[in-house]
């Protein structure tokens, strides 16, 4: 009799705990949703949410605007040279363009990024977040550039649709032409 009681208790306990595993499935679904969202912190201390939609990326609140993700490093000479050109484009297309500079440098201090912005004329959004690396890795994966990609790398999107991307030093005029075409100007 005691054996039957213990066996019944074991079966009921197993079923009870097995039912609890459903929470892990819900957690996995939540993690999958969160994996498609990147919360970036700008030097202005504001948070910017980038969402992956299909193979593209979209900045929350930037519907209809062009978003350029500039993947760079403060020590990179071509990245330094690109900063003033990107600032020029940001000013020229300020109502229709958002440029986000995403550093690949882990644990860089905000002061170093501010120094970069001041020294090289980066007058666009620079983000410094623990999400930078996640977003960079996903952008590069979708662009099929491999794990060891060159910098600067820039990807231009409009409403999560890839317009074009650039690897290495790129003439301002080429980027401007793509912006104008995407805006139908």
Tab-separated table of C-alpha atoms in Angstrom:
chain	number	residue	atom	x	y	z
A	1	UNK	CA	0.000	0.000	0.000
A	2	UNK	CA	2.832	2.365	0.894
A	3	UNK	CA	4.533	1.563	-2.427
A	4	UNK	CA	1.370	2.479	-4.371
A	5	UNK	CA	1.083	5.732	-2.409
A	6	UNK	CA	4.715	6.663	-3.099
A	7	UNK	CA	4.343	5.728	-6.768
A	8	UNK	CA	1.155	7.818	-7.090
A	9	UNK	CA	2.828	10.743	-5.333
A	10	UNK	CA	5.822	10.467	-7.677
A	11	UNK	CA	3.620	10.508	-10.766
A	12	UNK	CA	1.582	13.480	-9.543
A	13	UNK	CA	4.782	15.374	-8.620
A	14	UNK	CA	6.301	14.638	-12.017
A	15	UNK	CA	3.196	15.891	-13.821
A	16	UNK	CA	3.057	18.967	-11.608
A	17	UNK	CA	6.679	19.880	-12.266
A	18	UNK	CA	6.379	18.993	-15.943
A	19	UNK	CA	3.538	21.493	-16.223
A	20	UNK	CA	5.795	24.176	-14.773
A	21	UNK	CA	8.201	23.790	-17.639
A	22	UNK	CA	5.712	25.678	-19.813
A	23	UNK	CA	6.995	28.908	-18.209
A	24	UNK	CA	10.378	28.211	-19.769
A	25	UNK	CA	8.720	28.018	-23.177
A	26	UNK	CA	7.068	31.390	-22.555
A	27	UNK	CA	10.400	32.784	-21.431
A	28	UNK	CA	11.995	31.521	-24.614
A	29	UNK	CA	9.310	33.233	-26.683
A	30	UNK	CA	9.899	36.473	-24.768
A	31	UNK	CA	13.621	36.103	-25.289
A	32	UNK	CA	13.051	35.639	-29.025
A	33	UNK	CA	11.039	38.862	-29.122
A	34	UNK	CA	13.683	40.701	-27.069
A	35	UNK	CA	16.414	39.339	-29.361
A	36	UNK	CA	14.916	41.423	-32.170
A	37	UNK	CA	15.072	44.637	-30.151
A	38	UNK	CA	18.119	46.717	-29.266
A	39	UNK	CA	17.996	49.542	-26.732
A	40	UNK	CA	20.831	51.954	-27.382
A	41	UNK	CA	21.879	54.789	-25.097
A	42	UNK	CA	23.032	57.975	-26.746
A	43	UNK	CA	25.609	60.351	-25.350
A	44	UNK	CA	22.596	62.597	-24.690
A	45	UNK	CA	21.480	59.854	-22.215
A	46	UNK	CA	18.304	59.206	-24.218
A	47	UNK	CA	17.354	55.683	-25.167
A	48	UNK	CA	16.825	54.686	-28.777
A	49	UNK	CA	15.082	51.449	-29.719
A	50	UNK	CA	16.118	49.658	-32.890
A	51	UNK	CA	13.959	46.753	-34.006
A	52	UNK	CA	14.806	44.060	-36.462
A	53	UNK	CA	12.035	43.486	-38.983
A	54	UNK	CA	12.711	40.608	-41.322
A	55	UNK	CA	16.242	41.204	-42.581
A	56	UNK	CA	16.066	44.956	-42.001
A	57	UNK	CA	16.359	47.342	-39.071
A	58	UNK	CA	14.125	50.197	-38.013
A	59	UNK	CA	14.589	52.966	-35.468
A	60	UNK	CA	11.483	53.387	-33.379
A	61	UNK	CA	9.848	56.745	-34.094
A	62	UNK	CA	11.690	57.272	-37.389
A	63	UNK	CA	8.997	56.112	-39.790
A	64	UNK	CA	9.554	57.450	-43.287
A	65	UNK	CA	13.065	58.637	-42.440
A	66	UNK	CA	16.360	57.253	-43.610
A	67	UNK	CA	18.534	55.784	-40.875
A	68	UNK	CA	22.242	55.233	-41.388
A	69	UNK	CA	23.985	52.932	-38.932
A	70	UNK	CA	27.664	53.923	-38.893
A	71	UNK	CA	29.792	51.166	-37.369
A	72	UNK	CA	33.078	52.734	-36.300
A	73	UNK	CA	35.905	52.964	-33.774
A	74	UNK	CA	37.447	56.102	-32.297
A	75	UNK	CA	40.983	54.922	-33.183
A	76	UNK	CA	40.182	54.190	-36.859
A	77	UNK	CA	41.574	56.832	-39.308
A	78	UNK	CA	38.896	56.301	-42.027
A	79	UNK	CA	36.206	56.462	-39.316
A	80	UNK	CA	37.620	59.757	-38.108
A	81	UNK	CA	37.603	61.133	-41.656
A	82	UNK	CA	34.016	59.976	-42.226
A	83	UNK	CA	32.675	61.840	-39.164
A	84	UNK	CA	32.696	65.297	-40.756
A	85	UNK	CA	31.129	63.970	-43.971
A	86	UNK	CA	28.355	62.231	-42.052
A	87	UNK	CA	27.774	65.445	-40.087
A	88	UNK	CA	27.472	67.341	-43.361
A	89	UNK	CA	24.874	64.842	-44.617
A	90	UNK	CA	22.999	64.989	-41.300
A	91	UNK	CA	22.789	68.779	-41.566
A	92	UNK	CA	21.854	68.706	-45.255
A	93	UNK	CA	19.030	66.166	-44.774
A	94	UNK	CA	18.185	66.923	-41.125
A	95	UNK	CA	14.421	66.464	-41.535
A	96	UNK	CA	14.693	63.107	-43.313
A	97	UNK	CA	17.880	61.499	-42.021
A	98	UNK	CA	19.093	60.077	-38.728
A	99	UNK	CA	22.681	58.913	-38.443
A	100	UNK	CA	23.582	56.656	-35.546
A	101	UNK	CA	27.265	56.121	-34.819
A	102	UNK	CA	27.727	52.739	-33.167
A	103	UNK	CA	31.170	52.156	-31.726
A	104	UNK	CA	32.592	48.641	-31.754
A	105	UNK	CA	34.740	49.450	-28.736
A	106	UNK	CA	33.529	47.636	-25.625
A	107	UNK	CA	33.318	49.555	-22.354
A	108	UNK	CA	34.476	52.838	-23.860
A	109	UNK	CA	33.918	55.849	-21.646
A	110	UNK	CA	31.451	58.507	-22.760
A	111	UNK	CA	34.214	61.107	-22.363
A	112	UNK	CA	36.253	59.375	-25.071
A	113	UNK	CA	33.282	59.397	-27.459
A	114	UNK	CA	32.609	63.054	-26.679
A	115	UNK	CA	36.259	63.799	-27.417
A	116	UNK	CA	35.915	61.944	-30.743
A	117	UNK	CA	32.784	63.961	-31.586
A	118	UNK	CA	34.472	67.257	-30.756
A	119	UNK	CA	37.803	66.504	-32.421
A	120	UNK	CA	36.413	65.047	-35.655
A	121	UNK	CA	33.160	67.014	-35.952
A	122	UNK	CA	30.704	64.155	-35.391
A	123	UNK	CA	27.465	66.125	-35.068
A	124	UNK	CA	25.116	63.166	-35.155
A	125	UNK	CA	23.896	60.628	-32.636
A	126	UNK	CA	26.644	58.528	-31.030
A	127	UNK	CA	25.549	55.585	-28.897
A	128	UNK	CA	27.443	53.878	-26.130
A	129	UNK	CA	25.559	50.893	-24.837
A	130	UNK	CA	26.033	47.271	-23.908
A	131	UNK	CA	23.688	46.581	-26.850
A	132	UNK	CA	26.122	48.043	-29.412
A	133	UNK	CA	27.927	44.769	-30.015
A	134	UNK	CA	24.685	42.781	-30.352
A	135	UNK	CA	23.312	45.199	-32.927
A	136	UNK	CA	26.596	45.431	-34.836
A	137	UNK	CA	26.871	41.642	-35.005
A	138	UNK	CA	23.314	41.336	-36.316
A	139	UNK	CA	23.740	44.144	-38.873
A	140	UNK	CA	26.966	42.612	-40.190
A	141	UNK	CA	25.362	39.167	-40.304
A	142	UNK	CA	22.457	40.455	-42.405
A	143	UNK	CA	24.888	42.257	-44.721
A	144	UNK	CA	26.840	38.976	-45.037
A	145	UNK	CA	30.181	40.643	-44.286
A	146	UNK	CA	31.584	37.885	-42.051
A	147	UNK	CA	32.899	38.069	-38.517
A	148	UNK	CA	36.005	40.078	-39.409
A	149	UNK	CA	34.473	42.999	-41.242
A	150	UNK	CA	36.255	46.259	-42.070
A	151	UNK	CA	35.357	49.589	-40.518
A	152	UNK	CA	33.838	51.961	-41.132
A	153	UNK	CA	30.806	50.038	-42.281
A	154	UNK	CA	27.592	51.943	-42.890
A	155	UNK	CA	24.150	50.531	-43.582
A	156	UNK	CA	21.308	52.729	-44.856
A	157	UNK	CA	17.694	51.748	-44.171
A	158	UNK	CA	14.308	53.285	-44.730
A	159	UNK	CA	11.413	51.693	-42.857
A	160	UNK	CA	13.449	48.491	-42.278
A	161	UNK	CA	14.323	48.165	-45.979
A	162	UNK	CA	18.017	48.145	-46.868
A	163	UNK	CA	18.814	50.951	-49.301
A	164	UNK	CA	22.572	50.395	-49.555
A	165	UNK	CA	25.630	49.712	-47.470
A	166	UNK	CA	29.198	50.937	-47.625
A	167	UNK	CA	32.406	49.278	-46.486
A	168	UNK	CA	35.505	51.360	-45.881
A	169	UNK	CA	36.015	55.003	-46.764
A	170	UNK	CA	33.143	56.192	-48.953
A	171	UNK	CA	32.752	59.472	-50.800
A	172	UNK	CA	30.095	61.756	-49.332
A	173	UNK	CA	28.612	62.259	-52.791
A	174	UNK	CA	27.824	58.533	-53.179
A	175	UNK	CA	25.983	58.439	-49.863
A	176	UNK	CA	24.193	61.707	-50.675
A	177	UNK	CA	23.072	60.318	-54.032
A	178	UNK	CA	21.594	57.223	-52.349
A	179	UNK	CA	19.828	59.415	-49.776
A	180	UNK	CA	18.321	61.561	-52.531
A	181	UNK	CA	17.183	58.490	-54.494
A	182	UNK	CA	15.606	56.976	-51.385
A	183	UNK	CA	13.786	60.242	-50.740
A	184	UNK	CA	12.745	60.495	-54.415
A	185	UNK	CA	14.473	63.880	-54.786
